[in-house]
XYZ file of N, CA and C in Angstrom:
273
model
N 0.806 -1.205 0.000
C 0.000 0.000 0.000
C 0.847 1.267 0.000
N 2.051 1.203 0.600
C 2.896 2.401 0.607
C 3.489 2.673 -0.767
N 3.525 1.653 -1.615
C 4.129 1.804 -2.938
C 3.105 2.086 -4.033
N 1.854 1.817 -3.773
C 0.815 1.930 -4.806
C 0.791 3.291 -5.488
N 0.895 4.390 -4.754
C 0.852 5.691 -5.436
C 2.003 5.904 -6.429
N 3.116 5.176 -6.226
C 4.265 5.336 -7.115
C 4.235 4.345 -8.269
N 3.327 3.387 -8.223
C 3.211 2.419 -9.304
C 4.259 1.322 -9.291
N 4.956 1.177 -8.201
C 5.978 0.139 -8.087
C 6.746 0.307 -6.795
N 7.642 -0.623 -6.533
C 8.424 -0.602 -5.291
C 9.414 0.559 -5.299
N 9.411 1.311 -4.220
C 10.380 2.382 -3.999
C 11.340 1.870 -2.931
N 12.587 1.571 -3.307
C 13.512 0.949 -2.361
C 13.641 1.646 -1.010
N 13.727 2.950 -0.994
C 13.889 3.650 0.284
C 12.657 3.490 1.174
N 11.470 3.500 0.573
C 10.252 3.287 1.355
C 10.176 1.851 1.864
N 10.590 0.914 1.043
C 10.593 -0.495 1.446
C 11.559 -0.709 2.614
N 12.723 -0.092 2.530
C 13.710 -0.198 3.613
C 13.140 0.365 4.907
N 12.517 1.523 4.836
C 11.915 2.137 6.021
C 10.824 1.245 6.613
N 10.035 0.625 5.750
C 8.976 -0.276 6.217
C 9.579 -1.496 6.912
N 10.663 -2.026 6.362
C 11.336 -3.169 6.983
C 11.884 -2.775 8.363
N 12.503 -1.609 8.441
C 13.060 -1.143 9.719
C 11.961 -0.936 10.754
N 10.825 -0.417 10.332
C 9.725 -0.159 11.250
C 9.072 -1.450 11.747
N 9.122 -2.504 10.952
C 8.403 -3.735 11.280
C 9.260 -4.829 11.903
N 10.570 -4.735 11.822
C 11.407 -5.886 12.146
C 11.241 -6.386 13.581
N 11.207 -5.514 14.548
C 11.047 -5.948 15.947
C 9.697 -6.633 16.154
N 8.641 -6.068 15.595
C 7.308 -6.652 15.720
C 7.260 -8.029 15.075
N 7.867 -8.159 13.908
C 7.864 -9.438 13.191
C 8.648 -10.497 13.969
N 9.790 -10.131 14.502
C 10.582 -11.076 15.293
C 9.801 -11.516 16.530
N 9.228 -10.569 17.229
C 8.466 -10.905 18.432
C 7.273 -11.798 18.116
N 6.603 -11.539 17.019
C 5.465 -12.366 16.612
C 5.929 -13.775 16.235
N 7.052 -13.886 15.555
C 7.587 -15.205 15.194
C 7.947 -16.007 16.447
N 8.558 -15.355 17.413
C 8.895 -16.036 18.665
C 7.634 -16.468 19.395
N 6.646 -15.593 19.438
C 5.389 -15.919 20.116
C 4.702 -17.102 19.455
N 4.604 -17.072 18.134
C 3.938 -18.155 17.410
C 4.694 -19.479 17.529
N 5.983 -19.401 17.797
C 6.810 -20.600 17.961
C 6.861 -21.072 19.409
N 6.149 -20.375 20.285
C 6.157 -20.692 21.718
C 7.551 -20.616 22.323
N 8.352 -19.701 21.805
C 9.694 -19.470 22.344
C 9.591 -18.303 23.319
N 9.987 -18.555 24.554
C 9.865 -17.524 25.583
C 11.172 -16.816 25.887
N 12.286 -17.387 25.410
C 13.586 -16.784 25.670
C 14.508 -17.028 24.485
N 15.322 -16.061 24.173
C 16.294 -16.200 23.089
C 17.270 -17.339 23.397
N 17.382 -17.702 24.663
C 18.273 -18.795 25.047
C 17.800 -20.139 24.492
N 16.552 -20.234 24.089
C 16.022 -21.456 23.490
C 16.453 -21.621 22.031
N 17.086 -20.604 21.473
C 17.488 -20.600 20.073
C 18.989 -20.853 19.977
N 19.390 -21.734 19.057
C 20.816 -22.029 18.864
C 21.435 -21.196 17.756
N 20.647 -20.889 16.723
C 21.154 -20.220 15.529
C 20.172 -19.135 15.110
N 20.698 -18.020 14.654
C 19.877 -16.940 14.106
C 20.246 -16.805 12.638
N 19.236 -16.758 11.788
C 19.476 -16.709 10.345
C 18.754 -15.536 9.710
N 19.277 -15.124 8.575
C 18.639 -14.091 7.755
C 18.991 -14.388 6.305
N 18.200 -13.874 5.412
C 18.457 -14.120 3.998
C 19.384 -13.066 3.403
N 20.050 -13.484 2.322
C 20.844 -12.573 1.498
C 20.396 -12.777 0.065
N 20.826 -11.958 -0.869
C 20.402 -11.930 -2.258
C 20.136 -13.272 -2.899
N 19.512 -13.274 -4.015
C 19.091 -12.082 -4.754
C 17.833 -11.475 -4.131
N 17.651 -10.241 -4.399
C 16.500 -9.522 -3.876
C 16.830 -8.048 -3.788
N 15.947 -7.323 -3.177
C 16.143 -5.888 -3.003
C 17.150 -5.706 -1.863
N 18.405 -5.555 -2.211
C 19.513 -5.580 -1.253
C 19.317 -4.613 -0.104
N 18.807 -3.452 -0.363
C 18.636 -2.450 0.680
C 17.703 -2.961 1.777
N 16.742 -3.802 1.415
C 15.811 -4.385 2.393
C 16.406 -5.631 3.051
N 17.046 -6.472 2.259
C 17.669 -7.665 2.823
C 18.731 -7.284 3.849
N 19.399 -6.190 3.606
C 20.433 -5.717 4.529
C 19.851 -5.386 5.903
N 18.627 -4.864 5.938
C 17.981 -4.547 7.211
C 17.870 -5.815 8.058
N 17.355 -6.886 7.461
C 17.199 -8.136 8.197
C 18.516 -8.769 8.566
N 19.455 -8.786 7.634
C 20.753 -9.403 7.891
C 21.510 -8.661 8.985
N 21.485 -7.349 8.942
C 22.189 -6.556 9.945
C 21.559 -6.767 11.323
N 20.249 -6.740 11.373
C 19.552 -6.915 12.650
C 19.817 -8.315 13.208
N 19.735 -9.326 12.357
C 19.964 -10.706 12.788
C 21.401 -10.893 13.273
N 22.358 -10.337 12.553
C 23.765 -10.454 12.946
C 24.005 -9.776 14.298
N 23.400 -8.614 14.509
C 23.546 -7.912 15.786
C 22.904 -8.706 16.924
N 21.747 -9.279 16.655
C 21.054 -10.098 17.650
C 21.889 -11.325 18.004
N 22.432 -11.977 16.996
C 23.271 -13.153 17.222
C 24.510 -12.787 18.050
N 25.139 -11.697 17.696
C 26.335 -11.259 18.418
C 26.001 -10.936 19.875
N 24.927 -10.216 20.090
C 24.540 -9.806 21.445
C 24.228 -10.997 22.344
N 23.724 -12.071 21.744
C 23.323 -13.245 22.533
C 24.262 -14.437 22.352
N 25.418 -14.179 21.710
C 26.432 -15.217 21.495
C 25.855 -16.455 20.812
N 25.137 -16.202 19.713
C 24.527 -17.262 18.903
C 25.221 -17.316 17.553
N 25.133 -18.477 16.905
C 25.625 -18.577 15.537
C 24.731 -17.757 14.629
N 25.329 -17.160 13.600
C 24.573 -16.411 12.598
C 24.789 -17.078 11.248
N 23.703 -17.381 10.564
C 23.753 -18.058 9.279
C 22.977 -17.234 8.259
N 23.578 -17.047 7.076
C 22.857 -16.389 5.988
C 22.312 -17.457 5.055
N 21.081 -17.254 4.613
C 20.393 -18.214 3.753
C 20.001 -17.515 2.457
N 20.206 -18.200 1.349
C 19.847 -17.671 0.037
C 18.366 -17.291 0.027
N 18.078 -16.087 -0.372
C 16.725 -15.543 -0.318
C 15.705 -16.395 -1.069
N 16.019 -16.803 -2.286
C 15.056 -17.582 -3.064
C 14.899 -18.986 -2.504
N 15.983 -19.565 -2.010
C 15.878 -20.879 -1.375
C 14.996 -20.803 -0.131
N 15.106 -19.718 0.599
C 14.268 -19.548 1.788
C 12.791 -19.529 1.411
N 12.456 -18.843 0.323
C 11.055 -18.837 -0.129
C 10.588 -20.254 -0.423
N 11.417 -21.038 -1.060
C 11.052 -22.421 -1.406
C 10.959 -23.301 -0.165
N 11.920 -23.160 0.742
C 11.959 -24.034 1.909
C 10.869 -23.722 2.925
N 10.455 -22.483 3.007
C 9.418 -22.133 3.996
C 8.099 -22.850 3.682
N 7.907 -23.251 2.431
C 6.698 -23.987 2.058
C 6.646 -25.350 2.735
N 7.766 -25.831 3.223
C 7.814 -27.132 3.907
C 7.357 -27.047 5.357
N 7.283 -25.850 5.903
C 6.881 -25.702 7.301
C 5.416 -26.050 7.479
N 5.122 -26.795 8.525
C 3.727 -27.114 8.839
C 3.108 -25.945 9.586
N 1.840 -25.761 9.391
C 1.169 -24.676 10.116
C 0.789 -25.123 11.504
C-alpha cells in the first residue's frame, strides 16, 4: 500500500517499512513458535540476495547484531531458497 501511489516498489520506502516492522515481526515469530527466551534458540538466520539488497540488509544486519549480542551462531540463507523451503513448514 505504501508503494501503490508510485506504481511500483520504492527501495527507500521499502527499507523504512522493513526497519519499522522488524522488531514486531521477530516478536510475533517467537510468540507463534512458543519461544519464551532467546536462550532457546541455537542459531539466528537471515536471507541474502538475490532480492532488493537495501531491504535484505535490514534483516541481515539486525539478525547479525542479535546473534552477536546473545552469542549465537549467525547463518545467511539464500533468499530464493528460503522462499522455497518455507513452504515445507507445517502450520
